[in-house]
XYZ file of C-alpha atoms in Angstrom:
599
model
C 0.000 0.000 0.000
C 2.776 2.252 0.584
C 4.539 2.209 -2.577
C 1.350 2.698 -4.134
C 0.583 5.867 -2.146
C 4.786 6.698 -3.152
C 3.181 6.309 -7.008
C 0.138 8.966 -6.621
C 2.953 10.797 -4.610
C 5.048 10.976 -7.469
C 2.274 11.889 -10.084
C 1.443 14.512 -7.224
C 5.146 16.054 -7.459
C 4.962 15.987 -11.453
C 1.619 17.549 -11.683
C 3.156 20.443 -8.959
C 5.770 20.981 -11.295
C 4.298 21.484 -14.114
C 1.558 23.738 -12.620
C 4.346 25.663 -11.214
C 6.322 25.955 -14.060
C 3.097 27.367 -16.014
C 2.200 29.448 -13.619
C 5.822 30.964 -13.644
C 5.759 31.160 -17.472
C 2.377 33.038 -16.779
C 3.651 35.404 -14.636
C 6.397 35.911 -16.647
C 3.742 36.967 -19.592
C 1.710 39.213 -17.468
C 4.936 41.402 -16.629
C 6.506 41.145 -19.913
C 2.411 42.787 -21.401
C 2.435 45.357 -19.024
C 6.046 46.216 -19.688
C 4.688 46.499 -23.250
C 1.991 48.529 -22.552
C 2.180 52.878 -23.220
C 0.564 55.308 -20.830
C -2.554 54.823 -22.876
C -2.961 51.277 -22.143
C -2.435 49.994 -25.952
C 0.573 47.945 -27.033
C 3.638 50.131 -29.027
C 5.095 48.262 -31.285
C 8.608 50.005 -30.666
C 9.561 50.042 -34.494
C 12.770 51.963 -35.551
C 14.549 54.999 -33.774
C 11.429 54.502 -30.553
C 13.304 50.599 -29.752
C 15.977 52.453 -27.702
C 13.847 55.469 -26.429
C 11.081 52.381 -25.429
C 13.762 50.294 -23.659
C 15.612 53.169 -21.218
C 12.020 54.320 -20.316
C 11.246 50.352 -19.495
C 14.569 49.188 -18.008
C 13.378 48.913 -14.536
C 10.201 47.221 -15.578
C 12.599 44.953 -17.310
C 15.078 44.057 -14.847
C 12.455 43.501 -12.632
C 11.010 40.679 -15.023
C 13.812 39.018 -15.223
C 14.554 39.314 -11.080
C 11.262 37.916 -10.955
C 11.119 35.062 -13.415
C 14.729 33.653 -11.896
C 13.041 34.080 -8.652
C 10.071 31.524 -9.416
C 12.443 29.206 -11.241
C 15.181 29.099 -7.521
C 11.467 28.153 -6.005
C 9.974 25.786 -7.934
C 13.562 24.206 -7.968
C 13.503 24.046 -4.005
C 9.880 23.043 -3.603
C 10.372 20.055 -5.736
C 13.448 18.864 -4.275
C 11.750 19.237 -0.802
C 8.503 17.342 -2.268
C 10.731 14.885 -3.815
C 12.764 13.963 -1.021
C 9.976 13.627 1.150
C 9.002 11.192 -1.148
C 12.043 9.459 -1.747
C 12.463 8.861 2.215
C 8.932 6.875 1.972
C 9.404 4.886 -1.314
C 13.212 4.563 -2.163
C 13.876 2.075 0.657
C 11.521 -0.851 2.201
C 11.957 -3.450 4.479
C 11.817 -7.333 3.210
C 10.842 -10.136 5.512
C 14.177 -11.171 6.087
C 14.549 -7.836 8.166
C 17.188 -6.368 5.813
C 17.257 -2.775 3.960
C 15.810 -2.892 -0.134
C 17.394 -0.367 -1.987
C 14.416 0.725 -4.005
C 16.631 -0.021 -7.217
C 16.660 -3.520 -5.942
C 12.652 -3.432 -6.808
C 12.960 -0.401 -9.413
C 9.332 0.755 -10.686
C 8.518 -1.315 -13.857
C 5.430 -1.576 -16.006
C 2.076 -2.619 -14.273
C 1.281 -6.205 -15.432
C -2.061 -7.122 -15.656
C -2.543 -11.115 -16.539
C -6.373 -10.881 -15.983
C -7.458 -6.981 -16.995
C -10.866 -8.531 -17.555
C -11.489 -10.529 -14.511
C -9.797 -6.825 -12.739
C -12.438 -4.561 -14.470
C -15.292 -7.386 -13.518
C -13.830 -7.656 -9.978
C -14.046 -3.498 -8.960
C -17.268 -3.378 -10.680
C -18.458 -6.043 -8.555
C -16.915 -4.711 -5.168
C -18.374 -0.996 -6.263
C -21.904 -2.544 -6.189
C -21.222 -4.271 -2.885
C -19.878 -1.567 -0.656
C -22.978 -0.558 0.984
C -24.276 -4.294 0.667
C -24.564 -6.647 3.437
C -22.266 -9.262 3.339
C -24.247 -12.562 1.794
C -21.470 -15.239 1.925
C -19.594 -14.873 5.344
C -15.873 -16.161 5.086
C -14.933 -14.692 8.002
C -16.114 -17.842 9.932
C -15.358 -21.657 10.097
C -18.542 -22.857 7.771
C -18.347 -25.896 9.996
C -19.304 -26.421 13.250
C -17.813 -29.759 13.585
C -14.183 -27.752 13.922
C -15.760 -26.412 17.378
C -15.671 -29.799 18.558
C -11.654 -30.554 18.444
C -10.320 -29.009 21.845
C -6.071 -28.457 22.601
C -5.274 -31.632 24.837
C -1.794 -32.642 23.930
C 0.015 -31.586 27.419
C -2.210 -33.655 29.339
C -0.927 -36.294 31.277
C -2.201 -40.076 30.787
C -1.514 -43.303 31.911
C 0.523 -44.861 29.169
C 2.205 -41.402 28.641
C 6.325 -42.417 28.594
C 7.707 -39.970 30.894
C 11.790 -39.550 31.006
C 14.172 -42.439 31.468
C 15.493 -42.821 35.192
C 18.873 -43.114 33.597
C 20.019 -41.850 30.245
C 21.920 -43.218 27.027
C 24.115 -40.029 26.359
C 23.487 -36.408 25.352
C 21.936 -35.564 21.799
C 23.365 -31.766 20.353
C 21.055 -30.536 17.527
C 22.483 -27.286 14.852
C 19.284 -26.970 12.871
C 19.263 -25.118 9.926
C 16.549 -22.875 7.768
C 14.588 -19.814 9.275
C 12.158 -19.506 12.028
C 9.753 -22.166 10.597
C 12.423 -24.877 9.669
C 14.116 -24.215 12.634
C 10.694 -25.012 15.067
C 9.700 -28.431 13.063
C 13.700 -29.531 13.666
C 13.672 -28.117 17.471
C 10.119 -30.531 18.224
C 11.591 -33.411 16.270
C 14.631 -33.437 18.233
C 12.595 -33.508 21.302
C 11.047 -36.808 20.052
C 14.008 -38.377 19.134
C 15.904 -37.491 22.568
C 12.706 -39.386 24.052
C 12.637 -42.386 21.647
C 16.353 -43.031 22.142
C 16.364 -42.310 26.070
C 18.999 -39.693 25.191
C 19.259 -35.713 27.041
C 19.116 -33.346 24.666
C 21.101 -30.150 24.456
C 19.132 -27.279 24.258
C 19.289 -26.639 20.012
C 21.397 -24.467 18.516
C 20.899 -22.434 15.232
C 23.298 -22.754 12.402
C 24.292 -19.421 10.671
C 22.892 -19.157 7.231
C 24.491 -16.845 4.350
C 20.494 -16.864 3.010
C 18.961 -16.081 6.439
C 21.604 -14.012 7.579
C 20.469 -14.286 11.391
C 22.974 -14.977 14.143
C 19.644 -15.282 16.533
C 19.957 -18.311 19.210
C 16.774 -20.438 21.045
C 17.088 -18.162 23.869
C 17.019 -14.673 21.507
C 13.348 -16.560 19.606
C 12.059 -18.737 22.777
C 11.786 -18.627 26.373
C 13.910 -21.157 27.312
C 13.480 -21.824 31.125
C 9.246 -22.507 30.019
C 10.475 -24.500 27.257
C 12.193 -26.679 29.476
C 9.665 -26.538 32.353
C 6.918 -27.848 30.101
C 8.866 -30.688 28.945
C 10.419 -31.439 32.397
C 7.967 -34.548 32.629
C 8.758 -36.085 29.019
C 12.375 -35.704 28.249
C 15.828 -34.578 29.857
C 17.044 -31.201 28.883
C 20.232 -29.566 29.644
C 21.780 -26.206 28.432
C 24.982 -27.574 27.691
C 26.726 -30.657 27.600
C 29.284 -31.565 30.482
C 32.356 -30.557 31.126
C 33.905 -33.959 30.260
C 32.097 -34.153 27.208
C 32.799 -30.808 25.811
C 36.550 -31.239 24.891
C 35.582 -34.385 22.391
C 36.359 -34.002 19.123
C 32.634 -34.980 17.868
C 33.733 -35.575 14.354
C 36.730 -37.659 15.095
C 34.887 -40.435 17.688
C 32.336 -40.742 14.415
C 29.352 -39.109 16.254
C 28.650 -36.392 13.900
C 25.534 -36.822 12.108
C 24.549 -35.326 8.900
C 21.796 -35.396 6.957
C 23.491 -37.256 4.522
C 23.335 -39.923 7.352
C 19.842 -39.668 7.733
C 17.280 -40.385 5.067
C 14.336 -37.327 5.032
C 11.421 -38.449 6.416
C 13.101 -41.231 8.438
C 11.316 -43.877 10.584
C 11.442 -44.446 14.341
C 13.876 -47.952 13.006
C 16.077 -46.018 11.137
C 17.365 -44.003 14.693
C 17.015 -47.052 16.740
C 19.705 -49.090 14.418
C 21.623 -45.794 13.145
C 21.807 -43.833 16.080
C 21.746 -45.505 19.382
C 24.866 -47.849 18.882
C 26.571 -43.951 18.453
C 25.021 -42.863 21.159
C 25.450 -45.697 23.618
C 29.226 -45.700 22.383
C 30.277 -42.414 22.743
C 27.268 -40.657 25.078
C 26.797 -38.206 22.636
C 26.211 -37.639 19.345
C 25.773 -34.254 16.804
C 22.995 -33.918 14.393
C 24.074 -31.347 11.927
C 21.304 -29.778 9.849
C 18.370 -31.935 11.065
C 15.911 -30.844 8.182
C 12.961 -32.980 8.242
C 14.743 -35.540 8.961
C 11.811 -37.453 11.024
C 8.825 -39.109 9.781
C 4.914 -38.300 10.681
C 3.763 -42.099 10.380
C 5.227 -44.508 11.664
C 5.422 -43.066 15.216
C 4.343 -44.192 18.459
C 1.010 -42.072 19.708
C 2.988 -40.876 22.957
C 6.240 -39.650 20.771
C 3.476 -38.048 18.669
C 1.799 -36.448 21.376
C 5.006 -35.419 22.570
C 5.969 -34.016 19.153
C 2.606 -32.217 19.744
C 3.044 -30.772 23.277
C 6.439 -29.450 22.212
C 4.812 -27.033 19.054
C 1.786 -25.947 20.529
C 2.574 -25.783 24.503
C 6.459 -25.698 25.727
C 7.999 -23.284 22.415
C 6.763 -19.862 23.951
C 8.036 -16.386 22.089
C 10.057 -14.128 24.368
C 8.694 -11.441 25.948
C 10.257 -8.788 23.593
C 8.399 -10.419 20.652
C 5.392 -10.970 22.357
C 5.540 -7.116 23.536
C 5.996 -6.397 20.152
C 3.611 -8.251 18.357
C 0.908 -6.936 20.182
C 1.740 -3.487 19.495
C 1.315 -4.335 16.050
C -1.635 -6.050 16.555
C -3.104 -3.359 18.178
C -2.603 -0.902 15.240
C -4.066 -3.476 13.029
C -7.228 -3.023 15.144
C -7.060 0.271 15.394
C -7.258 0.424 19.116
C -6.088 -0.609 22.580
C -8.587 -3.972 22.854
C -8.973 -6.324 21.681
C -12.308 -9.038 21.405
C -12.922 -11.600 24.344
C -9.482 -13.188 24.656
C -8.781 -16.451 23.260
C -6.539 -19.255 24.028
C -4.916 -18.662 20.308
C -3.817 -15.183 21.759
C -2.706 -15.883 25.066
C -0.854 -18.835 24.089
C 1.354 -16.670 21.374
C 1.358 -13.287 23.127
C 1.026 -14.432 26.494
C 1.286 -11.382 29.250
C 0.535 -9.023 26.499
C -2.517 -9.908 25.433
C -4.429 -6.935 24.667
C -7.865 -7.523 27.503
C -11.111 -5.898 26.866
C -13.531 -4.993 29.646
C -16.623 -5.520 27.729
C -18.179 -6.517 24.093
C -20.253 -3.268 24.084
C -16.466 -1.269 24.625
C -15.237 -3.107 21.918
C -18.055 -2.402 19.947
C -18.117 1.134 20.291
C -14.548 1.491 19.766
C -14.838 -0.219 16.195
C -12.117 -2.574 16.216
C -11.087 -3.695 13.199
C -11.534 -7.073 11.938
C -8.482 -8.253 9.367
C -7.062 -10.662 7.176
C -3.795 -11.818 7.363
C -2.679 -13.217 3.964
C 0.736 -14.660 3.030
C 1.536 -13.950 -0.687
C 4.398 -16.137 -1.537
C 5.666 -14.219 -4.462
C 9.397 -13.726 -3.270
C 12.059 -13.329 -6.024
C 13.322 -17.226 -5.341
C 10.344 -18.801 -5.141
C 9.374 -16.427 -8.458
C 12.690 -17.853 -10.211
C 12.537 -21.642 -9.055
C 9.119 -22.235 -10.251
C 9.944 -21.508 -14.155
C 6.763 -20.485 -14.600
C 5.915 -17.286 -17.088
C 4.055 -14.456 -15.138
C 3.454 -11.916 -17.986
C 6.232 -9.849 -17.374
C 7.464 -9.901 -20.992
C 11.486 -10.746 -22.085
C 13.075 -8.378 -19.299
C 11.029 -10.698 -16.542
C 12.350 -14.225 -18.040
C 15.818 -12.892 -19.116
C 15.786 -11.791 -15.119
C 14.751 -14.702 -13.570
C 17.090 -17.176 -15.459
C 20.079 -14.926 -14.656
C 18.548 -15.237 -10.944
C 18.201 -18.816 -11.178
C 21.998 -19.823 -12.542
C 23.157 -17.764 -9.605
C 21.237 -19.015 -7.017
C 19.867 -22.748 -8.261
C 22.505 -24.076 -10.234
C 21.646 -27.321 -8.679
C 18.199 -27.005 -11.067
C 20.010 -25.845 -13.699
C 21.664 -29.188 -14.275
C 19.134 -31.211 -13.723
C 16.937 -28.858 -16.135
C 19.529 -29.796 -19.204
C 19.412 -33.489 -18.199
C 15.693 -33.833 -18.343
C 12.272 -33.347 -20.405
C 11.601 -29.484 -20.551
C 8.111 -28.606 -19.063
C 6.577 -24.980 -20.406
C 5.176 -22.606 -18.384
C 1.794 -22.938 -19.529
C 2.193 -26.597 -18.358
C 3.483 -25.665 -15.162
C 0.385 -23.361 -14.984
C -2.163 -26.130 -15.513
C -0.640 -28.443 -12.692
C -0.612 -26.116 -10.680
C 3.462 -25.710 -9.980
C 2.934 -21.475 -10.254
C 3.162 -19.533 -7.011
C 0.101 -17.039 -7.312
C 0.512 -13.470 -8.338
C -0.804 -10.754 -5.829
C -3.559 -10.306 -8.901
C -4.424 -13.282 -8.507
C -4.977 -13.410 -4.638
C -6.811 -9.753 -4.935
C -9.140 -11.803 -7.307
C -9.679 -14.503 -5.359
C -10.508 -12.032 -2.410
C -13.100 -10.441 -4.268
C -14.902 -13.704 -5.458
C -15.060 -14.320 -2.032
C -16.850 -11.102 -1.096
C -14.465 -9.477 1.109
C -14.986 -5.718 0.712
C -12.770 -3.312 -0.903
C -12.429 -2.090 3.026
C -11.516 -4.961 4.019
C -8.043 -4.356 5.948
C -5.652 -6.863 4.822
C -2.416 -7.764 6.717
C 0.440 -9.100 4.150
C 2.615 -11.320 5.720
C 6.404 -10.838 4.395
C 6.015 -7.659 2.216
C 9.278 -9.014 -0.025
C 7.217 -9.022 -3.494
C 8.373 -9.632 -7.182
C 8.371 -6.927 -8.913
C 7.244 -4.348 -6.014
C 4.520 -1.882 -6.469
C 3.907 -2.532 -10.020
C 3.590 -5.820 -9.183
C 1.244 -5.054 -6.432
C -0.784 -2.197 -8.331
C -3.469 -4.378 -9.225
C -4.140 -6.062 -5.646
C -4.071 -2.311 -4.212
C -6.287 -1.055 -6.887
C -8.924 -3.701 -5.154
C -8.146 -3.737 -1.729
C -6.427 -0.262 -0.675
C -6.219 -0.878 3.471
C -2.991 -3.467 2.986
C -0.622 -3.138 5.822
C 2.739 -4.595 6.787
C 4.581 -4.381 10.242
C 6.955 -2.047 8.326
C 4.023 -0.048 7.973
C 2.784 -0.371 11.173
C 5.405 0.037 13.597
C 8.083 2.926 14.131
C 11.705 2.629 12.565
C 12.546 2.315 16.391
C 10.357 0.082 17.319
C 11.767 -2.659 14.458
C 14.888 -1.647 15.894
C 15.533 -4.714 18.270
C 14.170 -6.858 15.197
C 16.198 -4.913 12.507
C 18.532 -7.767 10.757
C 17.548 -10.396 12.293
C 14.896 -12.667 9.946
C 13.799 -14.925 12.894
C 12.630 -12.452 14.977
C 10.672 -10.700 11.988
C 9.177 -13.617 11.030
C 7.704 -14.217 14.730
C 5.826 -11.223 14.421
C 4.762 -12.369 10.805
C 3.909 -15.765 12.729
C 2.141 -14.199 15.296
C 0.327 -11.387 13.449
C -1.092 -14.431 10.895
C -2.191 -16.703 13.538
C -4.103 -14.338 15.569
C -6.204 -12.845 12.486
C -10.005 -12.647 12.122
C -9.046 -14.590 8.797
C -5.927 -16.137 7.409
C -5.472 -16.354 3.861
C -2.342 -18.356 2.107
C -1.332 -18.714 -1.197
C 0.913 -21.783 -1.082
C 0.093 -24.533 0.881
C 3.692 -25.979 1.098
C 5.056 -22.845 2.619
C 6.470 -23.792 6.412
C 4.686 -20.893 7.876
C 1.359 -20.840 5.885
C 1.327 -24.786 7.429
C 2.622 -24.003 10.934
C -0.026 -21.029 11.312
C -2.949 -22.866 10.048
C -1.759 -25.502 12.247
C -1.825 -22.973 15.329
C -5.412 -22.035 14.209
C -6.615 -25.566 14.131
C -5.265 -26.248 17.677
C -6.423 -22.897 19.575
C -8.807 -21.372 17.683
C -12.029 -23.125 19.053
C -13.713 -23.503 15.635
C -13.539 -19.437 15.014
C -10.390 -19.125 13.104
C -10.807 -19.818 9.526
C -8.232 -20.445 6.783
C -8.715 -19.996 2.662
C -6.323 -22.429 1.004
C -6.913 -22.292 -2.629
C -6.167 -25.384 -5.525
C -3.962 -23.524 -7.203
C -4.487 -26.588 -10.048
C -8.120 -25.735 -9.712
C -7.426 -21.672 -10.124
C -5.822 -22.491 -12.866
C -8.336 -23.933 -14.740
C -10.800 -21.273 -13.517
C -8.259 -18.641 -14.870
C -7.696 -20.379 -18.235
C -11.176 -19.125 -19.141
C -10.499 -15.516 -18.081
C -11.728 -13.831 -21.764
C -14.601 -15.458 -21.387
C -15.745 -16.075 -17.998
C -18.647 -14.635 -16.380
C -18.299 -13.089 -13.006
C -21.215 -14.763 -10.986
C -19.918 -17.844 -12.328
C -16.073 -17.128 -11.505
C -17.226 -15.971 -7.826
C -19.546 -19.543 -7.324
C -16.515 -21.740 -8.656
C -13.901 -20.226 -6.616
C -16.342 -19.991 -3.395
C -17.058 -23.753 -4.151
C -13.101 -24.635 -3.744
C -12.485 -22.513 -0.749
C -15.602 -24.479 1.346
C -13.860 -27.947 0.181
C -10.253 -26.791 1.668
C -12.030 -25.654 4.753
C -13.774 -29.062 5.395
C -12.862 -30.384 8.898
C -10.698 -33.467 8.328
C -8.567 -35.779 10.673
C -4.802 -36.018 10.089
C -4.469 -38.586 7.210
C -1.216 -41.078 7.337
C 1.950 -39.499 6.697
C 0.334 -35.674 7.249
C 2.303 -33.122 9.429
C 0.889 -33.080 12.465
C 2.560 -29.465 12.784
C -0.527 -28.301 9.779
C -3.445 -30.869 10.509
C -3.173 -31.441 14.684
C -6.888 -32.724 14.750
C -5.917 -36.575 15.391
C -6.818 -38.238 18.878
C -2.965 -37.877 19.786
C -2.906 -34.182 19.474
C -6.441 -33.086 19.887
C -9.903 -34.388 21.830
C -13.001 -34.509 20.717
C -15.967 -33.754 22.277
């Protein structure tokens, strides 16, 4: 929204200009007329011998002209560099979700692509009409009441729950790798695995990535003494290994453990025979990386209860980010309250949970209701998919020079297999969506063009002319850049973790959440947050991008009621309430009997 406002800023300066620089000409005219002018009010024409005579009678009137005319020019001059640096300091730089400064010629203003300038002009017509409407359809609730029925219940105790080992096998170290997301799913997997093998595990430790660029630890992301607390019962934890264990050379005893060494998605077996000979030989062992590097199904129901307790109860924010976060959430809102608290909110923001003293306050306050919606349209994900996003030569000449830089990895394996073309790609539904396409999928829905809309990341392709045509729908977008001071990012400036917790937190704690790629770590571990606390009130749009696909193929032809009734019709089948199916994350779909109960 802000570059967009930078845009009608800039058109604002230009037209300033030029009005000044016409009005200057015109003043210019009216001095040079009356300069012109006899006694008698009439032009002279000042032919001959009368040219001199005319201009030592009219020298004053002249240099005065000229004073005057150089005078407007020195103004105009200053008033535009004032305007424009005003509006340089709002649009040249902007913050991306990995906390670090954008040059603005890193997103430099480019044409406005329109894929869909139909569907657009069918979508703001239809919005226009429903403005003073009321709302028919009603997204902005779980259509289901059978979601009300799965309650939180992984942290309670039962009778064949495993509880810690009277006496353990050795010490497990974990460097996980990734950002905030990545770096959760390792942390809780660990956990299990320290409990399946009877090991202690090391409080985790976060590897330093040249992508992430975050030196963050656990204890700068997670309180660490609750962390440990609420796992006191299941597993041993320690904050570092012993003294006598410290000065081994991990790599030389053979008890460093890639994931090389570890097939993805392993099995329960594949530790048990792998591992535990390490472990019971050397009392410790090093797992380096640790990216997914555990299996959903096959597990045990108390390691996956565990696995659940560990995600949604013991891995609490620090204060700082909670403190933060509901700052933000706040100015989302609009106000100080918030509506009658919920277990989502206190279990993310914990102390700071905004309170409210009544629902008639909050009602006559008007608090905002929002949508948080993660657009996955980052330059990598942009470049990886090889997917054509109308963009013209300078777009696909820029994204393969971005992907032999950054995938070359994909680049072999591209010349050693079939090619697929975009339009392919399109139809199975491989392209990450464009913010036109989300916008369009908003207003199918019925949201409102008033609708405010909280975007998750802010680190878009292409920048405002990329984002033109979601703005053009839905104006009130807001990002915590947008939201929050320059000092109040300070703590968080730099440091990608941290910025994505308020991201995390600002997503799960929305009226609605909205994603765009349902492989994205956070989109999953949000909507998995929003299963778990949100009581049946905390709805999530995943679209079939395969099935928007095929909706959008027909965009020249397509009429609007009909595009709003097919895309409503996908929405309600993702939001069906569904137990975890075999080899599902448990992180994304908690509603199985070892996570959640049901009434």
């Amino acid at each position: 929204m802000s570059k967009n406002n930078n845009n009608n800023n800039n058109k604002s300066v230009l037209r300033l200009k030029d009005y000044r620089v016409r009005s200057s000409d015109s003043l210019s005219k009216v001095v040079l007329l009356h300069s012109l002018k006899d006694d008698s009010g009439k032009f002279n024409p000042c032919k001959g011998g009368n040219r001199h005579t005319w201009f030592r009678r009219n020298v004053k009137s002249v240099a005065f002209m000229f004073v005057l005319t150089a005078f407007m020019f020195l103004l105009d001059s200053v008033m535009v560099s004032v305007f424009g640096s005003i509006n340089f300091h709002g649009s040249s730089s902007t913050r991306n979700s990995d906390g670090c400064e954008e040059d603005s010629v890193a997103h430099k203003e480019r044409p406005i692509v329109e894929m869909y300038g139909r569907l657009l002009n069918l979508a703001s017509s239809a919005l226009a009409e429903e403005e003073f409407k009321q709302e028919s359809l009603n997204f902005w609730e779980e259509p289901y009441q059978e979601a009300s029925k799965w309650t939180p219940c992984a942290d309670k105790r039962y009778p064949t729950s495993l509880g810690k080992p009277g006496e353990s096998n050795g010490y497990i170290m974990v460097s996980v790798n990734g950002g905030l997301n990545q770096q959760r799913v390792a942390i809780c997997n660990a956990v299990t695995v320290a409990s399946l093998l009877n090991a202690t595990l090391v409080l985790p430790k976060f590897l330093y990535s040249n992508v992430w660029k975050d030196p963050s630890q656990f204890g700068d992301i997670y309180q660490e003494d609750y962390f440990m607390r609420t796992l006191k019962d299941d597993v041993h934890i320690v904050q570092e290994l012993p003294l006598h264990l410290k000065s081994l050379d991990i790599e030389a005893i053979g008890s460093l453990i890639t994931d090389a060494d570890i097939v993805k998605e392993a099995k329960p077996i594949d530790y048990v025979r792998t591992v535990l000979p390490l472990l019971m030989k050397n009392k410790v062992v090093h797992f380096l990386g640790f990216g997914n590097r555990l299996g959903f199904d096959p597990l045990p129901p108390e390691l996956q209860r565990l696995r659940c307790k560990c995600n949604f109860h013991a891995l609490k924010f620090v204060s700082k980010i909670q403190e933060v976060a509901s700052l933000l959430i706040k100015r989302i809102r609009k106000f100080e309250y918030h509506a009658a608290e919920r277990q989502l909110d206190k279990q993310l923001l914990g102390d700071f949970t905004p309170s409210i003293s009544s629902k008639e306050d909050y009602v006559e306050r008007g608090s905002s209701r929002y949508l948080a919606l993660h657009l996955r349209f980052e330059e990598d994900m942009v470049a990886y998919s090889q997917c054509d996003f109308g963009g013209g030569e300078h777009e696909k000449k820029e994204l393969e020079a971005y992907r032999e830089v950054h995938f070359p990895l994909l680049i072999e394996r591209l010349k050693n297999s079939k090619p697929v073309s975009p339009s392919e790609l399109r139809k199975l539904g491989k392209c990450p969506l464009t913010p036109e396409e989300a916008a369009l999928v908003l207003a199918a829905l019925g949201f409102k063009r008033g609708t405010y809309i909280y975007l998750a990341g802010s680190r878009i392709y292409g920048g405002s002319s990329r984002m033109h045509p979601f703005t053009n729908l839905y104006p009130n977008l807001v990002t915590k850049e947008t939201l929050l001071t320059y000092n109040e990012l300070a703590p968080f400036r730099n440091f990608s973790s941290r910025l994505a917790a308020l991201d995390f937190i600002a997503c799960a704690t929305s009226d609605v959440f909205a994603m765009t790629d349902s492989g994205s770590q956070l989109s999953s571990l949000v909507s998995g947050f929003r299963t778990y606390y949100g009581d049946g009130h905390a709805p999530t749009l995943r679209p079939n991008k395969k099935r928007l696909a095929a909706i959008f193929s027909e965009n020249s032809s397509i009429g609007w009621t009909t595009f709003e009734d097919r895309v409503r019709k996908m929405i309600e089948e993702g939001q069906r309430v569904r137990v975890r199916g075999s080899g599902r994350s448990i992180y994304r779909q908690p509603r199985c009997p070892e996570c959640m109960c049901r009434s």
